[in-house]
GROMACS .gro file of C-alpha atoms in nm:
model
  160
    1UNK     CA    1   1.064  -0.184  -2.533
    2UNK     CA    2   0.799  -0.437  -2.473
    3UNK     CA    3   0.998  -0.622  -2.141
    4UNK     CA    4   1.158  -0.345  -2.056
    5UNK     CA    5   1.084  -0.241  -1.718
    6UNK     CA    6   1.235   0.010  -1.530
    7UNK     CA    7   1.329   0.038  -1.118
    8UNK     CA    8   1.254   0.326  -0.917
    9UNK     CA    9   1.311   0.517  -0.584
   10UNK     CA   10   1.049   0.737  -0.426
   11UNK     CA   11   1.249   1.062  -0.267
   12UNK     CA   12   1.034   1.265  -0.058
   13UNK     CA   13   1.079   1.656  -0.122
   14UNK     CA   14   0.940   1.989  -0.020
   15UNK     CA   15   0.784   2.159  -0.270
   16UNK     CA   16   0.796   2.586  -0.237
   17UNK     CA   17   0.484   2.615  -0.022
   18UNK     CA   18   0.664   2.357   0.206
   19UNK     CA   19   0.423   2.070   0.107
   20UNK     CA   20   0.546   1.664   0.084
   21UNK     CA   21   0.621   1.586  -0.240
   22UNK     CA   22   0.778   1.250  -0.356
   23UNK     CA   23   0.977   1.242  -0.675
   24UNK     CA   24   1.038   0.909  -0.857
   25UNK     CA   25   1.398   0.877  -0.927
   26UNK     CA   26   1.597   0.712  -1.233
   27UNK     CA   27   1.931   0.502  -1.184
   28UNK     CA   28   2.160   0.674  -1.342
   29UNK     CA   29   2.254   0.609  -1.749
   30UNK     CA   30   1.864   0.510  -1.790
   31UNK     CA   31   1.825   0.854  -2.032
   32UNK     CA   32   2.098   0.764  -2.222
   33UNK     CA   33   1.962   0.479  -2.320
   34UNK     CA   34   1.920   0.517  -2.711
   35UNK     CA   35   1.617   0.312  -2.741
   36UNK     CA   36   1.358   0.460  -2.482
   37UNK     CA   37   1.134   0.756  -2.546
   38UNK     CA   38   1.294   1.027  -2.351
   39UNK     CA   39   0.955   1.235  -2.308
   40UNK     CA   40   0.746   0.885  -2.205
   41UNK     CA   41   1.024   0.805  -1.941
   42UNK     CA   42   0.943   1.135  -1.794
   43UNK     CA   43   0.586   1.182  -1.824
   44UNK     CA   44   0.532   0.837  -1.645
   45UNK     CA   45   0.801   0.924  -1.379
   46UNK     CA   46   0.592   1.243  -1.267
   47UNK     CA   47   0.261   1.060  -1.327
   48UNK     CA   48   0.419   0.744  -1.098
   49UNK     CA   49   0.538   0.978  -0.859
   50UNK     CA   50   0.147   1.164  -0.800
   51UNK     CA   51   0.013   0.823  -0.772
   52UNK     CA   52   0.276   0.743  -0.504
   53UNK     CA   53   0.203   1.039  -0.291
   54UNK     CA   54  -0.233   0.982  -0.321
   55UNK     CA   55  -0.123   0.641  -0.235
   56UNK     CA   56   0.057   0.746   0.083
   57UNK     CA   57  -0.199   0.971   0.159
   58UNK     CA   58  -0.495   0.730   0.128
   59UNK     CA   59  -0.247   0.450   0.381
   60UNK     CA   60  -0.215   0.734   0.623
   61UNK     CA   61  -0.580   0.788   0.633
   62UNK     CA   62  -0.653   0.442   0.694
   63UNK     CA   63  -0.431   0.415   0.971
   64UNK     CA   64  -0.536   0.681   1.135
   65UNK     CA   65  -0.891   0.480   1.132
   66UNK     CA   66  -0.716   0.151   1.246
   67UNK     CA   67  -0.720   0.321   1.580
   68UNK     CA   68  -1.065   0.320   1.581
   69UNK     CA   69  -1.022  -0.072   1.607
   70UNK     CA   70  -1.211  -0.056   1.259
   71UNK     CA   71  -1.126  -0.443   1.093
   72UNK     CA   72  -1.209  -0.257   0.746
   73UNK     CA   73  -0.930  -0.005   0.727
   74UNK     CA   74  -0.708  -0.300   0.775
   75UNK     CA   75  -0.872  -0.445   0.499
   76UNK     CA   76  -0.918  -0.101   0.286
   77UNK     CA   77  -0.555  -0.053   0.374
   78UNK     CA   78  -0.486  -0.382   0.170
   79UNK     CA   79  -0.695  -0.289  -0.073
   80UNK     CA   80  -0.504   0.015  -0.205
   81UNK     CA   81  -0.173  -0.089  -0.193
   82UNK     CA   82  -0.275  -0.385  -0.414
   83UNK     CA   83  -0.482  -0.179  -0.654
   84UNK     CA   84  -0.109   0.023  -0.671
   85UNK     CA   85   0.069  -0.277  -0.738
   86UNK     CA   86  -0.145  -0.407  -0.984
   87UNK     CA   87  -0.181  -0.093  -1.166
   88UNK     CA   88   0.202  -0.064  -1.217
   89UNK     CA   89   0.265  -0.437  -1.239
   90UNK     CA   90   0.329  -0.381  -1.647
   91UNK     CA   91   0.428  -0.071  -1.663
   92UNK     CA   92   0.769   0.063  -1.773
   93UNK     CA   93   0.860   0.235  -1.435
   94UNK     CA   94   0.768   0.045  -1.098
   95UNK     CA   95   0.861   0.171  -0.764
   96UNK     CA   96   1.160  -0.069  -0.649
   97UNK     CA   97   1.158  -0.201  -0.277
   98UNK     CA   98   0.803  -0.054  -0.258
   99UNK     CA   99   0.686  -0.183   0.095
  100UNK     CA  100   1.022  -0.049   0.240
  101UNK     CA  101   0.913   0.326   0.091
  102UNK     CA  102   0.565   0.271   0.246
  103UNK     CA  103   0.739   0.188   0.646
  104UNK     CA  104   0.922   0.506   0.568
  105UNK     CA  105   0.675   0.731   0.422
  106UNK     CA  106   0.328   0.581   0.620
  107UNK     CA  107   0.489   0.507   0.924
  108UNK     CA  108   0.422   0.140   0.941
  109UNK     CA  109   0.607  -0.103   1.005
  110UNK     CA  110   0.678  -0.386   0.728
  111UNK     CA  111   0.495  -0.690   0.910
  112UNK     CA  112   0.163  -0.450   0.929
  113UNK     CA  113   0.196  -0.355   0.566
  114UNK     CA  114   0.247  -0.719   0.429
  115UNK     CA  115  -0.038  -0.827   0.724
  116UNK     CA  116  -0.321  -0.580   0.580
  117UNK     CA  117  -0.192  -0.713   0.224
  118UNK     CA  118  -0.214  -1.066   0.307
  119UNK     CA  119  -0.531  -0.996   0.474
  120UNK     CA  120  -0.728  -0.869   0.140
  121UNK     CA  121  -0.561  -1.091  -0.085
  122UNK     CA  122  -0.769  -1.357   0.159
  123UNK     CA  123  -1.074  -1.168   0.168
  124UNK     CA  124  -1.137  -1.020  -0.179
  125UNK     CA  125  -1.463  -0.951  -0.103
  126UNK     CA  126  -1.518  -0.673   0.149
  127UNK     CA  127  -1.912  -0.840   0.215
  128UNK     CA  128  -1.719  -1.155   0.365
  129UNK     CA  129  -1.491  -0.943   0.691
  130UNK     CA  130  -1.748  -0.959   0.982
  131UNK     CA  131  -1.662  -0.626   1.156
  132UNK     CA  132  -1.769  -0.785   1.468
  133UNK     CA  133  -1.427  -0.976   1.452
  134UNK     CA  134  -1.115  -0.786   1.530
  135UNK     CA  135  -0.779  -0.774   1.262
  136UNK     CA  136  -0.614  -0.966   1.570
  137UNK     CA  137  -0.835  -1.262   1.511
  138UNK     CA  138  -0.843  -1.280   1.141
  139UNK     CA  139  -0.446  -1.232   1.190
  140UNK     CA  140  -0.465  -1.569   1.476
  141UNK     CA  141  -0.677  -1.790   1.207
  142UNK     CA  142  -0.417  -1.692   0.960
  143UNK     CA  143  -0.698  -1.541   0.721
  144UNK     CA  144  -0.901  -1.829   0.680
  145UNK     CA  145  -1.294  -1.760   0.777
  146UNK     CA  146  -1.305  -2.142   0.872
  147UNK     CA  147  -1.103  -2.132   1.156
  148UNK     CA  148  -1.222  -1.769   1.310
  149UNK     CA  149  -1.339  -1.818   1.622
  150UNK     CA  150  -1.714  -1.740   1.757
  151UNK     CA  151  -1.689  -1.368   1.920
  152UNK     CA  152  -1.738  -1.468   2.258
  153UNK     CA  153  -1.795  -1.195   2.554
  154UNK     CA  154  -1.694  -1.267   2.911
  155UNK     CA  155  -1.938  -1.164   3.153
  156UNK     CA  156  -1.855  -0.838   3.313
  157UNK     CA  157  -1.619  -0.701   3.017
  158UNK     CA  158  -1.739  -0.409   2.837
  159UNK     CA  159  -1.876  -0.421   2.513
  160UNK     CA  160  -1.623  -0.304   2.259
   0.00000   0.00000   0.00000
């Protein structure tokens, strides 16, 4: 069992009090597989399917506060959907096809989602985005802090 990883889908559900659930679901035959732990397959299937649903509702926040025009929930957006990945990179379940779940269950579309990823994969330090600089720039210099532009204002234009 020490390779053996297994795929995923994240179903959203209603719980009784009518609240968004998501439930991590098996492809079919993977219980009767002789050789996994039958309890462990299902412990980490509810645990992965918790962590799915803080994970959607931490992306949902920070979109909400990309309206604000805010470069660091681009960047804190980034941030947890890498922290996800890496935390079930080696793990027996992973969510398959994970950035289309996220455009369904976020509401974002894929480019943004793989944009905010790219974007803190380049910046791993959040002391290096100048939050002077908009997401559209950082996005125009493909990442790269060398080629951002100076913020220059244009007289008469309001101060953002």
């Amino acid at each position: 069992m020490t390779n053996l990883r297994i795929a995923v889908n994240m179903q959203p559900a209603r719980d009784d009090t009518g609240a968004l659930k998501f439930k991590a679901t098996l492809p079919m035959g993977v219980l009767f597989e002789k050789s996994l732990d039958k309890q462990q397959v299902e412990r980490e299937r509810v645990a992965l399917g918790e962590a799915y649903a803080e994970l959607v509702a931490q992306l949902r926040t920070h979109r909400a506060a990309m309206n604000t025009h805010n470069v660091m929930a681009y960047w804190q957006f980034g941030d947890a959907l890498l922290a996800f990945e890496n935390h079930y990179k080696t793990s027996l379940l992973f969510v398959d096809r994970l950035i289309d779940h996220l455009t369904r269950d976020v509401d974002f579309s894929i480019t943004m989602i793989l944009l905010c990823r790219r974007f803190r994969e380049a910046f791993p330090d959040p002391n290096r985005v100048d939050p002077k600089q908009s997401f559209t720039n950082y996005q125009r210099a493909g990442f790269d802090p060398a080629r951002l532009s100076p913020i220059v204002r244009r007289r008469g234009r309001p101060h953002k």
